[in-house]
Tab-separated table of C-alpha atoms and ligand atoms in Angstrom:
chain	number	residue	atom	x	y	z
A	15	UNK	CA	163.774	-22.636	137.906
A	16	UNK	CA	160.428	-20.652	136.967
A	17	UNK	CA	162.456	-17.662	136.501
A	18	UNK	CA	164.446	-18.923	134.274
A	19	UNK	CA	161.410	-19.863	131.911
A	20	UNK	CA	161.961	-18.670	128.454
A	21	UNK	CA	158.670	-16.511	127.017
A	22	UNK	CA	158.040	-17.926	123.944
A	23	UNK	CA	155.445	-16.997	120.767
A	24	UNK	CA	155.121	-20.269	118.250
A	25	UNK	CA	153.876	-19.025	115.104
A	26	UNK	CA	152.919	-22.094	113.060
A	27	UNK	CA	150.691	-23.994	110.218
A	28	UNK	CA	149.797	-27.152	111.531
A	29	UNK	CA	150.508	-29.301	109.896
A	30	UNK	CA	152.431	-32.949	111.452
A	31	UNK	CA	155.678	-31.527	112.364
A	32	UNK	CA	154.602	-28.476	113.459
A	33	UNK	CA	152.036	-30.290	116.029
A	34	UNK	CA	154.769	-32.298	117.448
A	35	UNK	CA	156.483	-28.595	118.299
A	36	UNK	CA	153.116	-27.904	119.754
A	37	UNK	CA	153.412	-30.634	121.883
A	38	UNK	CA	157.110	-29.788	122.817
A	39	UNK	CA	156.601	-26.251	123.328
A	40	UNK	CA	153.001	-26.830	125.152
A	41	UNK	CA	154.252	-28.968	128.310
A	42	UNK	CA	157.894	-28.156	129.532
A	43	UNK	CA	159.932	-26.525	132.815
A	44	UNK	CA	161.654	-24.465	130.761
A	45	UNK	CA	159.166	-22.636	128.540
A	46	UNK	CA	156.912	-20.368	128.877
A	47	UNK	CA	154.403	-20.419	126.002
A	48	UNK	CA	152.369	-16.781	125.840
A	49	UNK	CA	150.359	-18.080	122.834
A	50	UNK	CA	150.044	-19.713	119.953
A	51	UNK	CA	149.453	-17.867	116.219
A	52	UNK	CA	148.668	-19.343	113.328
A	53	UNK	CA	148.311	-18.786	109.697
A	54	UNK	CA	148.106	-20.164	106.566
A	55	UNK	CA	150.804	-22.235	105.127
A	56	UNK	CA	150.254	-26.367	104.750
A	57	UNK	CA	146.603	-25.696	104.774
A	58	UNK	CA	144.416	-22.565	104.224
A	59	UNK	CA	144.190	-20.175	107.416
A	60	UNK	CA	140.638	-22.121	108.377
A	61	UNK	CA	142.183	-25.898	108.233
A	62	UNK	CA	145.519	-24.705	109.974
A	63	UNK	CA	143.744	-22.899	112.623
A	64	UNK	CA	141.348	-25.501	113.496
A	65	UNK	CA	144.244	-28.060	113.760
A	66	UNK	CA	145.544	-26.038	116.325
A	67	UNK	CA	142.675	-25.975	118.579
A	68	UNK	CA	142.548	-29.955	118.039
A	69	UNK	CA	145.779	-30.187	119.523
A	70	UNK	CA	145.400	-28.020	121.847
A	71	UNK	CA	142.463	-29.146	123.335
A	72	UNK	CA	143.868	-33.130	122.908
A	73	UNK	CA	146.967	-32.322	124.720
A	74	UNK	CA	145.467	-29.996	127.286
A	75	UNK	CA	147.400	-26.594	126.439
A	76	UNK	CA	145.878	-23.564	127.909
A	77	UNK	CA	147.181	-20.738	126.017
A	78	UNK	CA	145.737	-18.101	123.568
A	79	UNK	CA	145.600	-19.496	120.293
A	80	UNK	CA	144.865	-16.646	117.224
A	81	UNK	CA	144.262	-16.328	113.785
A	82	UNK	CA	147.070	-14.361	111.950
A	83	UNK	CA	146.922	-13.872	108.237
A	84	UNK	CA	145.747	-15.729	106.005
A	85	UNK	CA	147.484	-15.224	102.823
A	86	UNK	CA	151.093	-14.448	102.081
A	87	UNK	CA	152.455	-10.892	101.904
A	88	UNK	CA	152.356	-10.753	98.127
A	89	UNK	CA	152.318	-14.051	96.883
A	90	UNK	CA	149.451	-16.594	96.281
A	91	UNK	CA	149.005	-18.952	98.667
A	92	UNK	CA	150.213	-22.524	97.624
A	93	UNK	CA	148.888	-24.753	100.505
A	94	UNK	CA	150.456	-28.554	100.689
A	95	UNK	CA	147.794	-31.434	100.659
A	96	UNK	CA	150.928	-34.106	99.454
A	97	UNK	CA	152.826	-33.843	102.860
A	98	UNK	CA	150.071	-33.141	105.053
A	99	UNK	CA	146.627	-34.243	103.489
A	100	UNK	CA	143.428	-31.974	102.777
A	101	UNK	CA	143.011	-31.421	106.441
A	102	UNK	CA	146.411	-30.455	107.006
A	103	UNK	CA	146.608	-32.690	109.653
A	104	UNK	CA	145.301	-36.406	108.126
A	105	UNK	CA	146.091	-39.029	110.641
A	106	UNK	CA	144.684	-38.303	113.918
A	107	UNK	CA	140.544	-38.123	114.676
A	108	UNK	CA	140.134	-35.563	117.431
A	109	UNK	CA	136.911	-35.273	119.627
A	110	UNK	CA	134.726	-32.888	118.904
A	111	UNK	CA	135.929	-28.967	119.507
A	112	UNK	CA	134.590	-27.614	122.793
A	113	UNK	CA	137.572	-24.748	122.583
A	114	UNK	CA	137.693	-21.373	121.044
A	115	UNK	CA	140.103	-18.855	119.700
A	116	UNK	CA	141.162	-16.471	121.859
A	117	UNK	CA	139.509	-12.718	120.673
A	118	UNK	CA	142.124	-11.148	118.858
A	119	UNK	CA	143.824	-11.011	115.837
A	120	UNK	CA	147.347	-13.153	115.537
A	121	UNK	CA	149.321	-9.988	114.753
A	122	UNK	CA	147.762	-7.910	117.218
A	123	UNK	CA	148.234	-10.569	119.735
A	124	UNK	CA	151.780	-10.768	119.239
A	125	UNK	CA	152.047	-6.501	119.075
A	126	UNK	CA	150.292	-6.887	122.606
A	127	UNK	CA	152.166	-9.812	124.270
A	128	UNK	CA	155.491	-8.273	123.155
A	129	UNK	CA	155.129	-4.821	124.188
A	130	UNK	CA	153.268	-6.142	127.718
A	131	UNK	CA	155.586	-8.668	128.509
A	132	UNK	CA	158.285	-7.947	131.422
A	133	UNK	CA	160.562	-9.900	130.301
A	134	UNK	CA	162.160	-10.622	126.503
A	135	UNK	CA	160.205	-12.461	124.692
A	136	UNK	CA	161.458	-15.186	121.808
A	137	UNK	CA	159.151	-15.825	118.867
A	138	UNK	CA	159.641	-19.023	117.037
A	139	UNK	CA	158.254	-19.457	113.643
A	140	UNK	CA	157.184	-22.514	112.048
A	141	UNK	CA	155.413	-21.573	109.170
A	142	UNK	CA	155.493	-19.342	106.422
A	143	UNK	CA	156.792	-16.142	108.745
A	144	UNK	CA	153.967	-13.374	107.216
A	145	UNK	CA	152.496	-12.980	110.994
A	146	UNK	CA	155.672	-11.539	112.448
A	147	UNK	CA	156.870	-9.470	109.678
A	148	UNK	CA	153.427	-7.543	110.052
A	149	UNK	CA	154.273	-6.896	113.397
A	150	UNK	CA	156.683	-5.387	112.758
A	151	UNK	CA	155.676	-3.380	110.153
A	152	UNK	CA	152.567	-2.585	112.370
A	153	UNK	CA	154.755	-1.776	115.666
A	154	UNK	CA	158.636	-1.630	115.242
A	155	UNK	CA	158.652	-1.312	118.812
A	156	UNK	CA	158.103	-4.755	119.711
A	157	UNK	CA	161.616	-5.327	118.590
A	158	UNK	CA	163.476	-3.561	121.758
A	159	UNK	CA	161.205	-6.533	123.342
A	160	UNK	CA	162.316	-9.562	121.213
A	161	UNK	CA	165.447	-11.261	121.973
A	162	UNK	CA	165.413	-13.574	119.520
A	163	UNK	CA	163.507	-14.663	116.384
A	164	UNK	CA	163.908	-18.745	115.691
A	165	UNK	CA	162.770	-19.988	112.187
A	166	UNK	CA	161.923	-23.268	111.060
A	167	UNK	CA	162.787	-22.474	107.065
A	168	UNK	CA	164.817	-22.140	104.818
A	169	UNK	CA	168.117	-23.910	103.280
A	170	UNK	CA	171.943	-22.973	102.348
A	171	UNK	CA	171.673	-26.279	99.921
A	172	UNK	CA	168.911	-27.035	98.804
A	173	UNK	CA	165.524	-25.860	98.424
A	174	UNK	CA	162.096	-28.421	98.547
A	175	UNK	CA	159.605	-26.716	96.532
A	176	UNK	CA	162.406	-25.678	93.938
A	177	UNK	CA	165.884	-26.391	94.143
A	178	UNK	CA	166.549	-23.237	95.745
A	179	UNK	CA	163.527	-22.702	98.086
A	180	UNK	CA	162.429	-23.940	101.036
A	181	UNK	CA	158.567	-24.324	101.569
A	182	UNK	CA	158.432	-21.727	104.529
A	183	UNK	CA	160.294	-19.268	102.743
A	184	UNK	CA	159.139	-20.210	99.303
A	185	UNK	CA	155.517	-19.496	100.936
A	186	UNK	CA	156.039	-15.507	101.415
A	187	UNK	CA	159.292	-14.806	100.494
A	188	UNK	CA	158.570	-10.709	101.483
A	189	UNK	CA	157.593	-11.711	104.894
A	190	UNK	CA	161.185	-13.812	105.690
A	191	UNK	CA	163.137	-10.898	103.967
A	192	UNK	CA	161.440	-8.485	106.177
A	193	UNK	CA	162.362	-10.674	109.219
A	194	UNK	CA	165.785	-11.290	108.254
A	195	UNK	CA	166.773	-7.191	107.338
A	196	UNK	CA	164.995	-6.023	110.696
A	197	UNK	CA	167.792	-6.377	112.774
A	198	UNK	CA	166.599	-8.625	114.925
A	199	UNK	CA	168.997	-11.934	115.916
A	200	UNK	CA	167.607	-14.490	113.825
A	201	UNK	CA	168.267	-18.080	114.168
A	202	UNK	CA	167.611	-20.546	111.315
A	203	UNK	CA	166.551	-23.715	111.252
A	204	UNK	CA	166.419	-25.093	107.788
A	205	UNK	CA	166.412	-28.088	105.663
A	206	UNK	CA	170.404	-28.374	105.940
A	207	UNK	CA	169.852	-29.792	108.980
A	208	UNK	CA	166.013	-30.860	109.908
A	209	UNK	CA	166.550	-32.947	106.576
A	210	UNK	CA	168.953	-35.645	109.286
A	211	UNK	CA	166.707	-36.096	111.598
A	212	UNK	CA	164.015	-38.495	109.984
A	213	UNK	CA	161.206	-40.078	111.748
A	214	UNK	CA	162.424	-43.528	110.733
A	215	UNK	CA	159.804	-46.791	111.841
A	216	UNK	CA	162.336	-47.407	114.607
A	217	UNK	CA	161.863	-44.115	115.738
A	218	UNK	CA	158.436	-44.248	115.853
A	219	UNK	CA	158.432	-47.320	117.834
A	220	UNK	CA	160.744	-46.009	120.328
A	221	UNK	CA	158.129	-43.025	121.083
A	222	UNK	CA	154.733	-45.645	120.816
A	223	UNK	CA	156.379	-47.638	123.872
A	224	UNK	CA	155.992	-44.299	125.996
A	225	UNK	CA	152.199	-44.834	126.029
A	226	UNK	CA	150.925	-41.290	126.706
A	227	UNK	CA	147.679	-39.364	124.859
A	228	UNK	CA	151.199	-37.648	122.933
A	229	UNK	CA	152.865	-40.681	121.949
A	230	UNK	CA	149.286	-41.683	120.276
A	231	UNK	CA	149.875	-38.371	118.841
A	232	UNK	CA	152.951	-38.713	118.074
A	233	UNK	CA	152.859	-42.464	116.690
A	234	UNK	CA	149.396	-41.676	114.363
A	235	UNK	CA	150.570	-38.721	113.016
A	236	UNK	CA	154.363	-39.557	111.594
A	237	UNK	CA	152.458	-42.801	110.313
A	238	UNK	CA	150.704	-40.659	107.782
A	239	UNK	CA	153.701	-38.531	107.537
A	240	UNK	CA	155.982	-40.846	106.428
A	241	UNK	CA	153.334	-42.183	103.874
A	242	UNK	CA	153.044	-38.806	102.399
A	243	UNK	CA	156.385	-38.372	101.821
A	244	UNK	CA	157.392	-41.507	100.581
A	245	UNK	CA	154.780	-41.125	98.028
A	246	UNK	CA	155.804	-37.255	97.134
A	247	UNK	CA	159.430	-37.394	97.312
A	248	UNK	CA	160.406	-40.896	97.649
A	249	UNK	CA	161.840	-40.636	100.905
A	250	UNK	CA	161.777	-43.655	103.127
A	251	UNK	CA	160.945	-41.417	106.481
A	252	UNK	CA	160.038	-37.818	106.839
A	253	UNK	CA	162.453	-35.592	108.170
A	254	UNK	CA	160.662	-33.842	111.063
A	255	UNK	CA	161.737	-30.180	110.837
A	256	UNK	CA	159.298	-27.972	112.495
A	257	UNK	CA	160.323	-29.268	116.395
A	258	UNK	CA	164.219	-28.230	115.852
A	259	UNK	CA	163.500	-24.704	117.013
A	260	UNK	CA	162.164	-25.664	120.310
A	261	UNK	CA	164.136	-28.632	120.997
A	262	UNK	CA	167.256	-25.738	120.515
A	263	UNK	CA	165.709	-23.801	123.506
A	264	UNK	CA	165.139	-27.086	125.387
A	265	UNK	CA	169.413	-27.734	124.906
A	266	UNK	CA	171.054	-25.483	123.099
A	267	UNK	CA	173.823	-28.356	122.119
A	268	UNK	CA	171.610	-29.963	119.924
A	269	UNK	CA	172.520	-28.145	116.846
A	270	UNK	CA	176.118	-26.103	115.983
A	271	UNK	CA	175.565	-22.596	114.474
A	272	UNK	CA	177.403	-20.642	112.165
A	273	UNK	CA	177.063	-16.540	112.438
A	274	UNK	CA	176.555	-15.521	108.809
A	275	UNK	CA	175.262	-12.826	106.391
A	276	UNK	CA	172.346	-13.985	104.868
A	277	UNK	CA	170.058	-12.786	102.088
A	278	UNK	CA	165.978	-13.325	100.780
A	279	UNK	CA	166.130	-13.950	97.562
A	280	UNK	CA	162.963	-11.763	96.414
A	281	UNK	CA	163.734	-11.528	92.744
A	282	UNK	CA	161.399	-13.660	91.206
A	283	UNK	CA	163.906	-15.086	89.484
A	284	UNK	CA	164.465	-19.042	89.349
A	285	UNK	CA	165.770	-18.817	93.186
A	286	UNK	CA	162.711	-16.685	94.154
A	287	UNK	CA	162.316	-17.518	97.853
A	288	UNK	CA	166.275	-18.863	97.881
A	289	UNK	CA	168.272	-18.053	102.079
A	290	UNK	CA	171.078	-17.324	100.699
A	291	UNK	CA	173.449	-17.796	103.424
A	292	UNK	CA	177.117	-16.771	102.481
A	293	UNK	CA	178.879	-19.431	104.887
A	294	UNK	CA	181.877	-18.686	103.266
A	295	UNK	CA	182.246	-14.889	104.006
A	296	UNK	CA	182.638	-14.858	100.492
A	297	UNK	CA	181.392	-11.355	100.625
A	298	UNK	CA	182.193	-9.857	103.500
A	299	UNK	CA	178.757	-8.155	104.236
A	300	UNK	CA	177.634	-8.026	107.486
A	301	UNK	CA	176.381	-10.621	109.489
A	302	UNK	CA	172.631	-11.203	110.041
A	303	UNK	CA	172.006	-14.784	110.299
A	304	UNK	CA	172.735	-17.690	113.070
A	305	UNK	CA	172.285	-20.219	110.989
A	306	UNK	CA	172.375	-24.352	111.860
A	307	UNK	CA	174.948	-26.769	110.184
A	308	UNK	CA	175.006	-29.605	112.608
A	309	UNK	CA	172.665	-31.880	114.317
A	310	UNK	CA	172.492	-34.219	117.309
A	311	UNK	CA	170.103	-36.390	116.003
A	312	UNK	CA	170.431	-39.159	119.290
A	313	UNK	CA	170.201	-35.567	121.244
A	314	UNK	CA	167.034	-34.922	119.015
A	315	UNK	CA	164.891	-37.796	119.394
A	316	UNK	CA	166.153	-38.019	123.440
A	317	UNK	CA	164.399	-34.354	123.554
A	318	UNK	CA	161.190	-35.517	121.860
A	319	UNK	CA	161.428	-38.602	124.089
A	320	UNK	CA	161.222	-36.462	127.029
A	321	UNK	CA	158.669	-34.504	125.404
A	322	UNK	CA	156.457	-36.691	125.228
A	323	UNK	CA	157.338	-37.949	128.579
A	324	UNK	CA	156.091	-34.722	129.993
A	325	UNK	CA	152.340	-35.496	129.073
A	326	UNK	CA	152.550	-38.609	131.450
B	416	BDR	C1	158.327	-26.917	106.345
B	416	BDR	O1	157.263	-26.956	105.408
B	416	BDR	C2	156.095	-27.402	106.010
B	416	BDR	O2	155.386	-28.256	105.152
B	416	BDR	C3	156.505	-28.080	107.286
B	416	BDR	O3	155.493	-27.958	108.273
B	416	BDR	C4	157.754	-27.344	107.684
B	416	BDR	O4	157.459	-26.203	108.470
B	416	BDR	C5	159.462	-27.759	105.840
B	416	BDR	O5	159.914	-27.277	104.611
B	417	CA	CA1	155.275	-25.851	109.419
């Protein structure tokens, strides 16, 4: 069973739904979690970073959490106070911080943890995806070591910052198309389908019942969540994207994926940030993308169930 652990990297900007994939990734049989990087994304580099120590230290993760970048590639950063309030985590009161980052730089980390690591290692993103695609650029040879890259971002309809862009993507455009053209298997996660599965009251209810530090967590946060985006966007739940990812390497069968040529669009142009996935084949280009277009939402929320369960 331990062998068959998969290593994992979560890069991520907490953020509510990325915490909850903290708390997925940070207590199960099947993953291994090297380390945690962060960088800035919902909240500036400072705010995400420290919300990643709070969980950590709540939900009793040992790993190496790091600092990556702080800014986008080329872009400004445009952080997102409306979903996830001026913490970037608004919702939860965490004791004071007795933990630390670990000593090292985010993108140095993952350089290191790649090229040391025995076995493959997977690296899921969760946030705007600037920390891996200077990895690369720094060492190329941490690819031979990657078997897979798994992205919470991006959409083949449509986008929520503009109608073509996603918020990950939109965030440092340069950094996904980097990512995408390295020739790396990527996996995508985006809105097509984390848009289904939405953290509706009865869902939250569900999870409070399980009476654990993470369904406190759990309940608290989405609370706010689901405030937030009822007030932004009018929704009457928030769809609770950034777990997908993990929840795929917890059962593969939760989502259906289509193998497909997909493009960054980094024109500037009015789809500036755009995945434009050709589902179609329209244009018979090679293939670079698995990307999701079906979800298992019972399968979903029976994952995050036994998630949660795990912190018992
Ligand atoms: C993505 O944007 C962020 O606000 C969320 O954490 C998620 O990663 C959804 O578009
Ligand atoms: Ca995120």
């Amino acid at each position: 069973r331990f062998m068959n652990k998969r290593n994992i990297i979560l890069d991520c900007d907490p953020g509510h739904d990325d915490a909850i994939a903290i708390m997925l990734a940070g207590k199960s049989d099947l993953i291994n979690l090297l380390g945690i990087t962060v960088v800035g994304g919902n909240q500036t580099l400072e705010k995400t970073g420290r919300n990643t120590l709070n969980l950590c230290q709540y939900l009793d993760i040992d790993v190496p959490v790091c600092l990556g970048s702080a800014n986008p590639l080329v872009k400004i950063l445009e952080v997102c106070p409306q979903i996830h309030g001026e913490s970037g985590l608004d919702g939860f009161d965490f004791p004071d911080l007795t933990i630390d980052y670990h000593n090292q730089n985010g993108i140095n980390f993952i350089v290191e943890t790649i090229l040391k690591s025995k076995e493959k290692v997977t690296v899921v993103t969760t946030g705007p995806m600037t920390n891996l695609a200077l990895a690369i650029r720094l060492e190329p040879k941490i690819m031979d070591n990657i078997d897979e890259v798994l992205l919470m971002g991006g959409s083949y309809t449509n986008g929520n910052v503009t109608p073509a862009a996603e918020f990950n993507i939109y965030s440092d455009p340069e950094a996904a198309f980097i990512v995408f053209n390295s020739g790396l298997p990527v996996k995508m996660f985006g809105l097509d389908v984390t848009r289904k599965v939405m953290v509706y009251e009865s869902v939250i209810e569900r999870m409070e019942k399980l009476n654990n530090k993470a369904s406190l967590l759990f309940s608290k946060l989405m609370k706010v969540f689901n405030e937030n985006q009822y007030r932004t966007f009018g929704l009457e739940a928030g769809p609770l994207h950034d777990p997908l990812p993990i929840a795929y390497l917890l059962d593969e069968s939760v989502v259906e994926l289509s193998w497909v040529h997909c493009d960054i669009d980094i024109s500037r142009g009015d789809s500036y940030g755009r995945t434009n996935c050709d589902i179609f084949d329209y244009m018979k280009l090679p293939k670079n993308t698995f990307v999701a277009t079906k979800v298992d939402v019972n399968k979903y929320w029976d994952i995050i169930e036994q998630g949660i369960k795990n912190y018992n």
